[in-house]
XYZ file of C-alpha atoms in Angstrom:
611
model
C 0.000 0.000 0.000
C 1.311 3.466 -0.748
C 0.985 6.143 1.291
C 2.593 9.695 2.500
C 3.615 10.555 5.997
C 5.823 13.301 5.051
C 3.530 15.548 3.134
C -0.327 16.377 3.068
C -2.529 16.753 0.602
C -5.004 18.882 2.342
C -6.427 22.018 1.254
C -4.680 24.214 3.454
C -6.167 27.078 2.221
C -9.207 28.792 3.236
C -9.819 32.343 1.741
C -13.886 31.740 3.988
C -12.424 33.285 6.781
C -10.816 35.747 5.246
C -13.526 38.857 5.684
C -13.637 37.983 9.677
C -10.166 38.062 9.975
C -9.002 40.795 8.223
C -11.798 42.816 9.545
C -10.750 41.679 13.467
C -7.174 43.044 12.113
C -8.597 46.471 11.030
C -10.240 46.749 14.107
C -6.976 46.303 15.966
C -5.000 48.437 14.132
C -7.922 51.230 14.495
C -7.100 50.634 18.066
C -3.631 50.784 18.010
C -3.805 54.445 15.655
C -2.048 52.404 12.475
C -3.754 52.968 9.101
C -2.221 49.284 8.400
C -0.050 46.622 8.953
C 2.690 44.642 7.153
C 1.941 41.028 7.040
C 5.137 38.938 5.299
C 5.101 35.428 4.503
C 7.738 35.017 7.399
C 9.151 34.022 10.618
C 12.202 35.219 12.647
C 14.693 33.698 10.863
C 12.810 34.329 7.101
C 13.245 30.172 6.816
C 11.446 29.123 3.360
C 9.824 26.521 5.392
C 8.149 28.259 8.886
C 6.308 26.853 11.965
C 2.523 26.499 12.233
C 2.717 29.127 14.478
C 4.870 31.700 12.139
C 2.032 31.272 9.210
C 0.079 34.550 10.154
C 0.189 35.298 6.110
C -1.814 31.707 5.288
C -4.283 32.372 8.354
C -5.380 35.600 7.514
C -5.378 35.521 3.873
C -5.265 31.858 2.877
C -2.489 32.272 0.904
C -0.459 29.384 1.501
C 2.885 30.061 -0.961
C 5.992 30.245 0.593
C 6.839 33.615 -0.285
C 4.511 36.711 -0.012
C 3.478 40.423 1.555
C 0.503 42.096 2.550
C -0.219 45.454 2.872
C -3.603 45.801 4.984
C -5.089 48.980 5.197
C -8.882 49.576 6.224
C -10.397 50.482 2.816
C -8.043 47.305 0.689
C -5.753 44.434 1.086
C -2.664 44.463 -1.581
C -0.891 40.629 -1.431
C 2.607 41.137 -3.045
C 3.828 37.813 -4.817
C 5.866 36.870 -7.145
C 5.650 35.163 -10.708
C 5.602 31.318 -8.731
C 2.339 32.540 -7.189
C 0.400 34.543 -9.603
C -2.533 31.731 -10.662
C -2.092 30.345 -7.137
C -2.753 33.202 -5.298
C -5.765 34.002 -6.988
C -7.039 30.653 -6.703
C -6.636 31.021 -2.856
C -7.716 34.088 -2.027
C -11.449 36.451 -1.861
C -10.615 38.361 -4.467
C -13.330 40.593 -3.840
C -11.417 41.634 -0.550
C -7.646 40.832 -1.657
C -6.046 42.425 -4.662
C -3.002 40.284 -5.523
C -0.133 42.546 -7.070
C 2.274 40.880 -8.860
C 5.891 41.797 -7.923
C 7.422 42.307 -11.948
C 4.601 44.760 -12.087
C 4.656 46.454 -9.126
C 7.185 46.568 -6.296
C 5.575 46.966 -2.435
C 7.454 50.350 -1.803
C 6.684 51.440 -5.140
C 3.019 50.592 -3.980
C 3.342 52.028 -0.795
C 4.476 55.318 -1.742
C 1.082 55.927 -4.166
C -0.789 54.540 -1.700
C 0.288 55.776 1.722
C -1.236 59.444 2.518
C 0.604 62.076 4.389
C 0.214 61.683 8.127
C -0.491 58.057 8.336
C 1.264 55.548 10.202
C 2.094 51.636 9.043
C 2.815 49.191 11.492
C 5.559 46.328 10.810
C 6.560 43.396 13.294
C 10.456 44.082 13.493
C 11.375 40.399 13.869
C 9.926 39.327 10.566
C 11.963 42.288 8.678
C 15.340 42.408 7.850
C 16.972 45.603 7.948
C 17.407 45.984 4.386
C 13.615 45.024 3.997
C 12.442 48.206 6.578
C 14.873 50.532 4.683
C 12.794 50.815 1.334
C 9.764 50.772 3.624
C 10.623 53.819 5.004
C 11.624 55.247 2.453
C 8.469 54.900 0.624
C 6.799 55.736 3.747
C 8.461 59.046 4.224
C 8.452 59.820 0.697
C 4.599 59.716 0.996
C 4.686 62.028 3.720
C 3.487 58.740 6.202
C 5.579 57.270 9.579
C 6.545 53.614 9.170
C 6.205 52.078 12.985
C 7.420 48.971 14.850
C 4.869 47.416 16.636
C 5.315 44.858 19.187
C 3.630 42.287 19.955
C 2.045 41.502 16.270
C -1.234 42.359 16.031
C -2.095 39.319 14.267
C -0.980 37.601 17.317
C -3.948 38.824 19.374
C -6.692 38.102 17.415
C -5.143 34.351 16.320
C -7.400 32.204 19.455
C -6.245 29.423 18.851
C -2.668 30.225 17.589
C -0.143 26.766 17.711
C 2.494 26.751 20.210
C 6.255 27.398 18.524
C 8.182 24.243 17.970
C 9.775 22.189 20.073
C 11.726 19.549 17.538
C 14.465 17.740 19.594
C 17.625 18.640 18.630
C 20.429 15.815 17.638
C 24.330 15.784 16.810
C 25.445 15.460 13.270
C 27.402 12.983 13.217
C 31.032 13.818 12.588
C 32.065 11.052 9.861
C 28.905 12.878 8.176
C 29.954 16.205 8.895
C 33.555 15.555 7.794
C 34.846 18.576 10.761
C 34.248 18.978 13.714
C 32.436 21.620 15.058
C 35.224 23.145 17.393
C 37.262 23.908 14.223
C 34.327 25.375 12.227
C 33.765 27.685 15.122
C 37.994 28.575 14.915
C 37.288 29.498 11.024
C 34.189 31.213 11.722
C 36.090 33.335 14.450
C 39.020 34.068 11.985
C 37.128 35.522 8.937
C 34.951 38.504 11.350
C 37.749 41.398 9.829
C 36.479 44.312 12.066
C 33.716 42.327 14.093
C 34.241 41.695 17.260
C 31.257 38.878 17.160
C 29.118 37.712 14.285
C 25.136 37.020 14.722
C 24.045 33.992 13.698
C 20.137 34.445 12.682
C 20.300 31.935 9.738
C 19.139 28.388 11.856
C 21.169 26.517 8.351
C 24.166 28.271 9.447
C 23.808 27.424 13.304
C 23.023 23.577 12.464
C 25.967 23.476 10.510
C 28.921 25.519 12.432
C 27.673 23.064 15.435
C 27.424 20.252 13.632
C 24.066 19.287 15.140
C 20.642 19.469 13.252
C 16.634 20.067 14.597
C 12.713 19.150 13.619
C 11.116 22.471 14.054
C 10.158 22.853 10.438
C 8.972 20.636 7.634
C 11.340 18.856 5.119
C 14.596 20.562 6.576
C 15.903 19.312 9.352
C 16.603 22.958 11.618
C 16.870 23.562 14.839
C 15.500 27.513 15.213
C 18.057 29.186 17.271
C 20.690 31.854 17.383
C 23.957 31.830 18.091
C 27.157 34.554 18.792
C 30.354 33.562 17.871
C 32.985 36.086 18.561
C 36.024 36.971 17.099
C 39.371 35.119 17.442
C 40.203 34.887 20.868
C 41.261 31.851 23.170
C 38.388 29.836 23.681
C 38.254 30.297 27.861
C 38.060 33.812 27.239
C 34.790 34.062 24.918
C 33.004 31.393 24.270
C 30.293 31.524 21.547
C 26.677 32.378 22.854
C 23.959 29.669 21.850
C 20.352 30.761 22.139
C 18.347 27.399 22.343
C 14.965 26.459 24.134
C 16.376 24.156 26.752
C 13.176 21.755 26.341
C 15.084 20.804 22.717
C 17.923 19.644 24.083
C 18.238 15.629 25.978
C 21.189 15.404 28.325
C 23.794 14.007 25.839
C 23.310 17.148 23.300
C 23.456 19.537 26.372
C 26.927 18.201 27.320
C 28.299 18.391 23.865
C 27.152 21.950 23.193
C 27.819 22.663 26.398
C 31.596 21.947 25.656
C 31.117 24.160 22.404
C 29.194 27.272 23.674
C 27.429 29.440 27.006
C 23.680 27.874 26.323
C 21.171 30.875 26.954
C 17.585 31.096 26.439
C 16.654 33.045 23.575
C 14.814 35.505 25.719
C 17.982 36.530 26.633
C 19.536 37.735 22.796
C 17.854 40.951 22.514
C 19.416 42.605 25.945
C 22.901 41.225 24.910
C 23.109 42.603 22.335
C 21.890 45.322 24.230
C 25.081 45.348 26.982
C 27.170 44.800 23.587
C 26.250 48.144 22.191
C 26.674 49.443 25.221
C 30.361 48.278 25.159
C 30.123 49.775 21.490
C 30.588 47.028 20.024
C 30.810 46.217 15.915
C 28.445 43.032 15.237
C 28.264 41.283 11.568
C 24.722 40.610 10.634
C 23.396 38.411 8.068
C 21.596 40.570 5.732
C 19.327 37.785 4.642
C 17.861 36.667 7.611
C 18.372 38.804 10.368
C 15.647 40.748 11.981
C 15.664 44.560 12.159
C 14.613 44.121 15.986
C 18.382 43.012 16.967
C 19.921 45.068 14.446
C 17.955 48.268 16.461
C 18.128 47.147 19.845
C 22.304 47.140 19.255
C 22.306 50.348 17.438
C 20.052 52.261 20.122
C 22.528 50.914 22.748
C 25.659 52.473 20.916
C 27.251 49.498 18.842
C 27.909 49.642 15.413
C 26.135 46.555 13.189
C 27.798 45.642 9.862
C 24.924 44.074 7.933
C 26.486 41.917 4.946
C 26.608 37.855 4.228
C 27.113 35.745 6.361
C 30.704 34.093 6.339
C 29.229 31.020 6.841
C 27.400 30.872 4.077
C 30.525 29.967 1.310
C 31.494 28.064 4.169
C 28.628 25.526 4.004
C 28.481 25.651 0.298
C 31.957 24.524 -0.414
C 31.349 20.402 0.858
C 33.992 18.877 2.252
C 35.158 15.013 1.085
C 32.703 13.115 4.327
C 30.036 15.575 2.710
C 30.401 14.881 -0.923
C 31.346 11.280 -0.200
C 27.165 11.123 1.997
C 25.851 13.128 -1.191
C 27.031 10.376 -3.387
C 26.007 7.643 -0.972
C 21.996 9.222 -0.972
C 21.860 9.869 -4.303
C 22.750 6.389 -5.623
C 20.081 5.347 -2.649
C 17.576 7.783 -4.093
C 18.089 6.610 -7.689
C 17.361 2.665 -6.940
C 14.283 3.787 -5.321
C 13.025 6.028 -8.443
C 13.911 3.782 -10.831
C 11.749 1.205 -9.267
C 9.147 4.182 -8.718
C 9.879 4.731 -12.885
C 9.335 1.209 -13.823
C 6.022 1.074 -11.808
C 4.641 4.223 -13.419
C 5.204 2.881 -16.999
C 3.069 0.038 -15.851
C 0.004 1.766 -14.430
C -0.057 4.768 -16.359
C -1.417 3.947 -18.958
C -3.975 1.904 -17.960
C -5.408 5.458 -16.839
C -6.387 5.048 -13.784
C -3.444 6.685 -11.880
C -3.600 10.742 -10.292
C -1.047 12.991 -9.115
C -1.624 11.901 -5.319
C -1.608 8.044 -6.381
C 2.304 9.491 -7.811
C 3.241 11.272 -5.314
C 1.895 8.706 -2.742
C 4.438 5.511 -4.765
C 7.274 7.724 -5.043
C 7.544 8.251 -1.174
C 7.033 4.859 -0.477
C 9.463 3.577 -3.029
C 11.607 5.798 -1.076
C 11.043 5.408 2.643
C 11.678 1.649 1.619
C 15.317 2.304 2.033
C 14.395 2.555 5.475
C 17.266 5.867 5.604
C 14.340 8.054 4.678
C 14.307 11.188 7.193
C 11.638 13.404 4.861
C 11.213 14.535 1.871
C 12.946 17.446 0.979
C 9.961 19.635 -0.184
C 6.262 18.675 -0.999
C 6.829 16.428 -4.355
C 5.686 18.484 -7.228
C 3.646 15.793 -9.137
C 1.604 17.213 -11.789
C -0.193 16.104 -15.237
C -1.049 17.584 -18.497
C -2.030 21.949 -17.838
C -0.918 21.320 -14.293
C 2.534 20.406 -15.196
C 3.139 23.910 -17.019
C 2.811 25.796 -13.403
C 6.438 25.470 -12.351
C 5.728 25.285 -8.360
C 2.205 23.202 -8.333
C 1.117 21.373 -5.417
C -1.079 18.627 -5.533
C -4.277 18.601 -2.933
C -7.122 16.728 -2.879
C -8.717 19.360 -4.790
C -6.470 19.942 -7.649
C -5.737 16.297 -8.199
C -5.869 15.126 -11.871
C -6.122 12.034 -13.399
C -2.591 11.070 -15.124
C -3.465 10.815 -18.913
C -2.352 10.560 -22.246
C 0.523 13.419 -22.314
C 3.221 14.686 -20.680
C 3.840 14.091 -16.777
C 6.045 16.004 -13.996
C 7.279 14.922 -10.770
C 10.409 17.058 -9.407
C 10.906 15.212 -5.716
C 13.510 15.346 -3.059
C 14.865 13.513 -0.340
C 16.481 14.090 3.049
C 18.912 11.236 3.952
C 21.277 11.875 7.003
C 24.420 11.947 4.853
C 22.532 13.646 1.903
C 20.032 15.613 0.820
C 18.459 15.306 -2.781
C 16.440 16.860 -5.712
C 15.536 15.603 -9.476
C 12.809 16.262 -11.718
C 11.924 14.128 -14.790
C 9.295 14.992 -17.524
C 7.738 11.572 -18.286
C 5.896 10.196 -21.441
C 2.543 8.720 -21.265
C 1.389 7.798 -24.737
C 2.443 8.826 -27.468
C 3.805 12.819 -27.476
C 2.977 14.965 -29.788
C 6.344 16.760 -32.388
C 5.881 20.029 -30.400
C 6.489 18.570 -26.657
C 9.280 16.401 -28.227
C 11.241 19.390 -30.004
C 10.718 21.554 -26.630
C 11.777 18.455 -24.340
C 14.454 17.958 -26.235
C 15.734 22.082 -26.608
C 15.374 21.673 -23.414
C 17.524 18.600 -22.883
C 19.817 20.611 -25.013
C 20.550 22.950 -21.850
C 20.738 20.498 -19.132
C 23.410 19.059 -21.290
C 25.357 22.339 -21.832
C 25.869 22.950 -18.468
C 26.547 19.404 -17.549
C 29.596 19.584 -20.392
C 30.377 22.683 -19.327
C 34.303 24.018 -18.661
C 34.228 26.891 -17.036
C 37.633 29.350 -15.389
C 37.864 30.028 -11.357
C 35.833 32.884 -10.583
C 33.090 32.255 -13.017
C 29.693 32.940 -11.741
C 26.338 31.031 -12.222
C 25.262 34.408 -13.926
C 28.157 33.814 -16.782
C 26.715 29.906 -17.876
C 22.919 30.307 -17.527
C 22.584 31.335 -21.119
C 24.013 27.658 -21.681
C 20.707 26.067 -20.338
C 18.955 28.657 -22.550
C 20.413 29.073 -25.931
C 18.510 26.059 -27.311
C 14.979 27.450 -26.264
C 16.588 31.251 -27.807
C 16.777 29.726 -30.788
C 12.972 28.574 -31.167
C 11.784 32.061 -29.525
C 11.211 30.404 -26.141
C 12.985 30.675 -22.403
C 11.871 29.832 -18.847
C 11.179 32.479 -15.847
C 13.010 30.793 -13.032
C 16.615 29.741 -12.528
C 18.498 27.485 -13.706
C 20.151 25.908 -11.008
C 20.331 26.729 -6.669
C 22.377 25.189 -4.350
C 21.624 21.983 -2.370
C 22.825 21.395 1.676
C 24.139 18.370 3.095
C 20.884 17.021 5.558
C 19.991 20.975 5.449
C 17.855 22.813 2.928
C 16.985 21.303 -0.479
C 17.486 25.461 -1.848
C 20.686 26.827 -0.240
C 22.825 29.684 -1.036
C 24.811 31.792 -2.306
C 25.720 30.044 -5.036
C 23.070 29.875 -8.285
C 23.027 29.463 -11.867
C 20.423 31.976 -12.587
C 21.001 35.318 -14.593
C 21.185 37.150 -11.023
C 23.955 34.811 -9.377
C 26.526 36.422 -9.176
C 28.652 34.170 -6.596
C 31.855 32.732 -8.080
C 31.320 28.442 -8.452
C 33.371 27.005 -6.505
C 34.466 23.403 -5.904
C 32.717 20.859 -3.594
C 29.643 23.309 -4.081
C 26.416 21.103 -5.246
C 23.565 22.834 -7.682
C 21.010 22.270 -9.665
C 21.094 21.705 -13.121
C 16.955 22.154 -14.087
C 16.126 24.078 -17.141
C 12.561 23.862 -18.508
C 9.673 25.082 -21.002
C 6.079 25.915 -19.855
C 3.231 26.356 -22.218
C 0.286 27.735 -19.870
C -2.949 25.399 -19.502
C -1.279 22.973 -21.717
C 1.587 21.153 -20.662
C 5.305 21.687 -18.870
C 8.562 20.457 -18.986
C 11.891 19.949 -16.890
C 14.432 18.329 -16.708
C 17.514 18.334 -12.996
C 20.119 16.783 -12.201
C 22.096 18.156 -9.322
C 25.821 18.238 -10.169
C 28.895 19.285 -7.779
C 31.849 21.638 -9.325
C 35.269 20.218 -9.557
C 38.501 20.826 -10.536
C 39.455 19.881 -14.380
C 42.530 19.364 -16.118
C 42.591 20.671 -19.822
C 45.879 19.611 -21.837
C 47.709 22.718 -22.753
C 45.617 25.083 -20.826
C 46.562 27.901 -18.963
C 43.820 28.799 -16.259
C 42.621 26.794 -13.374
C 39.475 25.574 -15.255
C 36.476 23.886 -13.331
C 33.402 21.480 -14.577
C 30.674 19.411 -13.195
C 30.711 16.007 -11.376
C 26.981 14.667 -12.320
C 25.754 13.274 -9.255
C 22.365 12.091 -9.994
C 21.985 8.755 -10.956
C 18.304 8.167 -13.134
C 17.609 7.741 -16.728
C 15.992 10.364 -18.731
C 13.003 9.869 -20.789
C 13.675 9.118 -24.189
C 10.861 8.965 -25.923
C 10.105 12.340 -25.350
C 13.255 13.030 -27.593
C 13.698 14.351 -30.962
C 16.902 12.846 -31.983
C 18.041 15.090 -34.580
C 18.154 17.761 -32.945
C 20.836 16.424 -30.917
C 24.564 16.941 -32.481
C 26.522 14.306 -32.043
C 28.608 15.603 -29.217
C 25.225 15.912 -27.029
C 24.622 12.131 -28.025
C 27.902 11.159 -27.209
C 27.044 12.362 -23.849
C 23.553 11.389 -23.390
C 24.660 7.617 -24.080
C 27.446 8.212 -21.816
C 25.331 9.108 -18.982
C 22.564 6.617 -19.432
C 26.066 3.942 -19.934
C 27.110 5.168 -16.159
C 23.792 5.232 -14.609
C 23.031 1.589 -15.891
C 26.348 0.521 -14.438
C 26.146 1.932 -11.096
C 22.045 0.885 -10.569
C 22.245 -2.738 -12.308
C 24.065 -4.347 -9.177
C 20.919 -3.248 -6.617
C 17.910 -4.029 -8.997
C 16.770 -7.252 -10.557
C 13.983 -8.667 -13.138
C 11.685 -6.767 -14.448
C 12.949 -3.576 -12.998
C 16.266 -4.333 -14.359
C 14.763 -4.962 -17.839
C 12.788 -1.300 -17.563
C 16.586 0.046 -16.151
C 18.534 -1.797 -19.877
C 15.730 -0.631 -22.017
C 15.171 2.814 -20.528
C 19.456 3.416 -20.932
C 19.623 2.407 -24.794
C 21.952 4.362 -26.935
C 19.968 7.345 -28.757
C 20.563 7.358 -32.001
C 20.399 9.742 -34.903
């Protein structure tokens, strides 16, 4: 029997109570002398996955994306998202209340500013704002004559009744033949590279997890504990210890003693007034400009201290995988592979008997996987979509969208979290017979997963400078795709980590042990979608007579692309050389772990593609 205990298909959105809720809020804000309230799609730590009791956005609104803003004034509601959520949104939302605002159109401080009038005042939560956020709020509130205003508690907060409690996930120790270093000598780098800083703020919880080598289960599908932590500058260890900011209730005896060797344990209650006596010792604190909230940045700035807000040093830290690291990627993506292969081979059974739906997918594909008995999660909510519902890039599948899996193209892009890996793939699947069109853009877009996969590339080359490779083929027909290319992927962290991207705004040098995406695609609205990822890991390459350090891509997932979706001649020969390649290594490295009729799918699905 399949089934899912790592996601829900439930319609978590309900846009019914919207009018009583946002009419409680305007009543509270009336109260409170705001003409409105900012309402992100956030928590603390602006995680992409939040708490039940962080989703203030989905509960007023029922909006359920995992990115969005509303502005709630008493006369209209503006909900800021961005091209992921524009059919979504509307879908979720009384749109005779809400007015959804797509963000290429229309910036929020751009809306703010013609919509503010002089004299008013807009309220904000300051610990679900990041100081670069609050900056263009102000200034759009100022230049519209109006007074932007932290408010404390949210107002949200007191009309919520019955409001969940915050998370407390039990936090465990990384292993270190997982983590590949331990923990003590993370926290000696992290200490070396604060320049100026005498401490660095740790507000990203993927950052925490990994300089102390332990990880968490207070959010869905990543594995974070959500916590702060203080690690000061270079100094002997007996002098200043780092400061970790931890609900005790997370923490069993064993983990206390090991992070008690590693750090002063406070209660978080405690950050904002030590920061506080630091700024009264004016002292310089590095902030992550990503995720930390305004509150701290203030509360050390009104005391006196200077805050640097940039990146996080920890962040190219994490990225760059060491050997134990690479070594567990490898070990849970072969893992993953035997399991979707046998997931594959079942699909091309019951297909096309026509009787399949998205759930019934999504249901198989988890199972397949949790049989490997190493399953932790799954790594996001599998996006498992057929025919018009495969051409919305970030689809969900609930009970009420469900479709029945037809004749046409299918979608599932799926993850996994393993302890020594975490993982990501999508495949575009045949059923039936496809028509010329979804076989020339399948395979223009099989064009640019290959180009990056062959691609040699000198140090210091960003993902900016190679996304045209996954796009060139599409170009050439008139055609592109609106996300990224490619984002990074943690080890046992989160399935989208930075800074590193292929995308035409990543900017971040590649660098090696660093593991990305590969996952270009084509969308033709209401009809039918299509894309194709492998995650690959940059490494060093050797090119005979060359003169530059030169880097490529190790190919780490190991799962045979549909090829009957393919229109062979527009492959050049080099591309078939290294499609047949590929499908030649995966063979090798699954045929040992399956047998029979799965092994007979496996030979026939890796045949050479011809001209």
């Amino acid at each position: 029997m399949f089934e899912s205990l790592f996601q829900s298909f439930e319609d978590t959105a309900d846009a019914a109570h919207g009018a009583a809720r946002i009419e409680a809020l305007r009543v509270e804000l009336a109260r409170l002398g705001l003409a409105g309230f900012l309402v992100p799609r956030a928590d603390r730590q602006q995680n992409e996955y939040v708490p039940p009791s962080e989703e203030r956005l989905a509960w007023l609104t029922g909006f359920t994306g995992s990115a969005g803003l509303a502005a709630v004034f008493q006369d209209r509601v503006a909900l800021f998202v961005d091209g992921r959520y524009t059919l979504q949104v509307r879908d979720q939302v009384d749109l005779s209340l809400i007015t959804p605002v797509p963000l290429a159109a229309t910036s929020p401080e751009k809306w703010l500013e013609q919509n503010l009038s002089a004299g008013q005042k807009l309220g904000y939560d300051p610990w679900l704002h990041t100081p670069g956020q609050i900056a263009r709020f102000e200034a759009a509130a100022k230049a519209a004559g109006a007074e932007l205003l932290a408010v404390e508690p949210n107002p949200i907060d007191a009309i919520w009744s019955d409001k969940p409690a915050p998370p407390q996930g039990r936090v465990n120790r990384h292993p270190l033949r997982l983590a590949g270093e331990p923990a003590s000598q993370k926290l000696a780098r992290i200490a070396k590279a604060l320049g100026k800083a005498d401490a660095l703020l740790v507000s990203d919880p993927h950052a925490v997890a990994w300089a102390f080598n332990i990880r968490g289960k207070d959010v869905a599908h990543t594995p974070l504990p959500l916590c702060f932590a203080l690690i000061p500058k270079d100094t002997p260890p007996s002098e200043n210890l780092p400061r970790l900011y931890i609900e005790p209730a997370k923490l069993d005896d064993e983990t206390r003693a090991y992070l008690s060797g590693l750090a002063t344990l406070a209660e978080p209650q405690s950050l904002e007034a030590d920061l506080v006596a630091l700024g009264h010792d004016k002292a310089r604190i590095l902030f992550d400009a990503a995720t930390v909230p305004v509150k701290l940045t203030k509360a050390l700035q009104e005391a006196g201290g200077t805050a640097d807000i940039a990146q996080d040093p920890i962040a190219l830290m994490k990225a760059r995988k060491n050997q134990a690291e690479l070594e567990g990627a490898r070990r849970a993506q072969l893992r993953d592979a035997i399991a979707i292969v046998r997931f594959l081979h079942w699909f091309d059974n019951e297909a096309p008997k026509g009787n399949l739906t998205e759930i019934d997918a999504a249901q198989a594909l988890e199972t397949f996987r949790r049989k490997s008995r190493k399953l932790k999660d799954v790594s996001f909510p599998t996006i498992s979509a057929a025919g018009p519902n495969s051409a919305i890039p970030h689809y969900r599948v609930t009970n009420s969208s469900n479709r029945k899996i037809g004749k046409g193209i299918f979608l599932v892009d799926s993850g996994a979290q393993y302890e020594d890996g975490t993982t990501d793939i999508t495949r575009t699947l045949a059923v039936g017979k496809p028509s010329a069109e979804m076989r020339d853009r399948y395979t223009r877009v099989l064009k640019g997963n290959i180009a990056i996969s062959r691609a040699l590339f000198p140090k210091g080359t960003s993902g900016a400078q190679i996304d045209a490779l996954a796009r060139n083929a599409l170009w050439q027909a008139g055609l592109d795709f609106d996300h990224g290319t490619g984002h990074g992927v943690g080890a046992y962290l989160s399935v989208h980590e930075g800074p590193q991207r292929i995308a035409k705004t990543g900017m971040v040098s590649l660098e090696p042990g660093m593991i990305i995406s590969n996952e270009p695609g084509y969308y033709k609205a209401g009809d039918y979608g299509i894309r194709i990822e492998n995650l690959v890991c940059v490494e060093p390459r050797k090119v005979k007579g060359g003169e530059r350090d030169m880097l490529g891509f190790e190919i780490m997932t190991l799962v045979p692309i549909d090829t009957r979706l393919i229109a062979p001649k527009l492959l050049d020969a080099d591309e078939r050389r290294w499609f047949n390649a590929y499908h030649a290594h995966v063979r090798r490295a699954l045929w040992p772990y399956v047998e029979g009729d799965v092994r007979k799918w496996l030979k026939n699905a890796t045949k050479p593609v011809g001209k």
